[in-house]
């Protein structure tokens, strides 16, 4: 399944895409999770080079509109000639890890935006207290 396919069976994808806190990798556990609170939605963008080294990061506070609004200035600061991949993550203070229609649309838009530049969207993670949802693990990327 990819981002242009219908969602299919939500229960199957939720089970496939959810990662418990105890099973999170180092990037999720030590770099991303501490940057989120339950005060409001925040988006984290991490840029990596061809050797999987973190080379830049941007934090964007979510807007009240509920739409995917990452300002162009943030993309300009994040993306450089050495960037080959981006990891996108945000939190759901509601505690529901399942992606909303807005999350799905935003992920599609970011993937389409990065692709012509030769940059891969490695994953989009949604953090809640008990773990996180991975678009890649749920086969949505």
Coordinates of C-alpha atoms in Angstrom, one line a residue:
X1 CA 0.0 0.0 0.0
X2 CA 1.2 3.5 -0.7
X3 CA -0.2 7.0 0.0
X4 CA -2.3 7.0 -3.1
X5 CA -4.1 3.8 -2.2
X6 CA -7.3 3.7 -0.1
X7 CA -6.7 3.1 3.6
X8 CA -8.0 -0.4 3.7
X9 CA -8.5 -2.1 7.1
X10 CA -7.7 0.3 9.8
X11 CA -7.3 -2.3 12.5
X12 CA -4.7 -4.2 10.5
X13 CA -2.7 -1.0 9.7
X14 CA -3.0 0.3 13.2
X15 CA -1.5 -3.0 14.5
X16 CA 1.2 -2.9 11.8
X17 CA 2.1 0.8 12.2
X18 CA 2.1 1.2 16.0
X19 CA 5.4 1.0 17.9
X20 CA 5.2 0.9 21.7
X21 CA 7.6 3.2 23.7
X22 CA 9.6 0.2 24.9
X23 CA 10.3 -0.8 21.2
X24 CA 11.2 2.7 19.9
X25 CA 14.6 3.1 18.2
X26 CA 17.2 5.7 19.5
X27 CA 16.0 8.5 17.2
X28 CA 12.4 8.2 18.3
X29 CA 13.2 7.6 22.0
X30 CA 16.0 10.1 22.6
X31 CA 15.7 12.7 19.9
X32 CA 12.1 13.1 19.0
X33 CA 10.0 12.0 22.0
X34 CA 11.5 14.5 24.5
X35 CA 10.7 17.4 22.1
X36 CA 6.9 16.8 22.3
X37 CA 4.5 17.8 25.0
X38 CA 0.7 17.5 25.4
X39 CA 0.3 21.3 25.3
X40 CA -0.3 21.3 21.5
X41 CA 0.7 19.8 18.2
X42 CA 4.3 20.3 17.2
X43 CA 6.0 19.1 13.9
X44 CA 9.7 18.1 13.9
X45 CA 11.5 17.8 10.6
X46 CA 14.9 16.0 10.6
X47 CA 17.2 16.0 7.5
X48 CA 19.8 13.4 6.8
X49 CA 22.6 13.0 4.4
X50 CA 23.5 10.0 2.3
X51 CA 25.3 8.3 5.2
X52 CA 22.2 8.6 7.5
X53 CA 23.8 11.4 9.5
X54 CA 21.5 14.1 10.9
X55 CA 22.5 17.4 9.3
X56 CA 19.6 19.7 10.2
X57 CA 16.4 19.9 12.2
X58 CA 13.4 22.3 12.3
X59 CA 10.6 22.5 14.8
X60 CA 7.3 24.0 13.7
X61 CA 4.4 24.7 16.0
X62 CA 1.1 23.6 14.5
X63 CA -1.4 26.2 13.4
X64 CA -5.0 26.4 14.6
X65 CA -6.2 25.8 11.1
X66 CA -5.4 22.1 11.4
X67 CA -3.8 22.0 7.9
X68 CA -0.3 21.1 7.0
X69 CA 1.4 24.5 7.1
X70 CA 5.2 24.2 7.1
X71 CA 6.5 27.7 6.0
X72 CA 8.9 27.9 3.0
X73 CA 11.5 29.5 5.3
X74 CA 11.6 26.4 7.4
X75 CA 12.1 24.2 4.3
X76 CA 14.9 26.5 3.0
X77 CA 16.7 26.2 6.4
X78 CA 16.2 22.4 6.5
X79 CA 17.1 21.4 3.0
X80 CA 20.6 21.8 1.6
X81 CA 22.6 20.1 -1.1
X82 CA 23.7 17.2 1.1
X83 CA 20.1 16.2 2.2
X84 CA 19.0 12.9 0.8
X85 CA 16.2 12.1 3.3
X86 CA 13.7 13.7 5.7
X87 CA 12.0 12.2 8.7
X88 CA 8.8 14.0 9.7
X89 CA 7.2 13.6 13.1
X90 CA 4.5 15.2 15.2
X91 CA 2.5 14.6 18.3
X92 CA -1.2 14.1 18.9
X93 CA -2.0 15.5 22.3
X94 CA -5.3 13.8 22.1
X95 CA -3.6 10.4 22.6
X96 CA -4.9 9.0 19.4
X97 CA -2.0 7.7 17.3
X98 CA -4.0 6.9 14.2
X99 CA -3.4 9.4 11.4
X100 CA -6.1 11.9 10.5
X101 CA -7.2 12.7 6.9
X102 CA -5.1 15.9 7.3
X103 CA -2.1 13.8 8.4
X104 CA -2.5 11.6 5.3
X105 CA -2.9 14.6 3.0
X106 CA 0.1 16.4 4.5
X107 CA 2.3 13.3 4.1
X108 CA 1.3 13.0 0.5
X109 CA 2.1 16.7 -0.1
X110 CA 5.5 16.5 1.6
X111 CA 6.4 13.4 -0.3
X112 CA 5.4 15.0 -3.6
X113 CA 7.3 18.2 -2.7
X114 CA 10.6 16.3 -1.8
X115 CA 10.6 13.8 -4.7
X116 CA 11.6 16.1 -7.6
X117 CA 14.6 17.2 -5.5
X118 CA 15.8 13.6 -5.1
X119 CA 14.9 13.6 -1.4
X120 CA 13.1 10.7 0.2
X121 CA 10.6 11.0 3.0
X122 CA 11.9 8.3 5.2
X123 CA 8.9 8.2 7.5
X124 CA 6.2 10.2 9.2
X125 CA 5.8 9.4 12.9
X126 CA 2.9 10.4 15.1
X127 CA 3.8 10.4 18.8
X128 CA 1.4 9.7 21.8
X129 CA 2.2 8.8 25.4
X130 CA 2.2 5.1 24.8
X131 CA 4.3 5.0 21.6
X132 CA 4.1 6.2 18.0
X133 CA 2.5 5.4 14.7
X134 CA 4.9 4.9 11.7
X135 CA 3.6 5.6 8.2
X136 CA 6.4 3.4 6.9
X137 CA 5.6 0.4 9.1
X138 CA 1.9 0.7 8.2
X139 CA 2.9 0.6 4.5
X140 CA 1.6 4.1 3.9
X141 CA 4.9 5.3 2.3

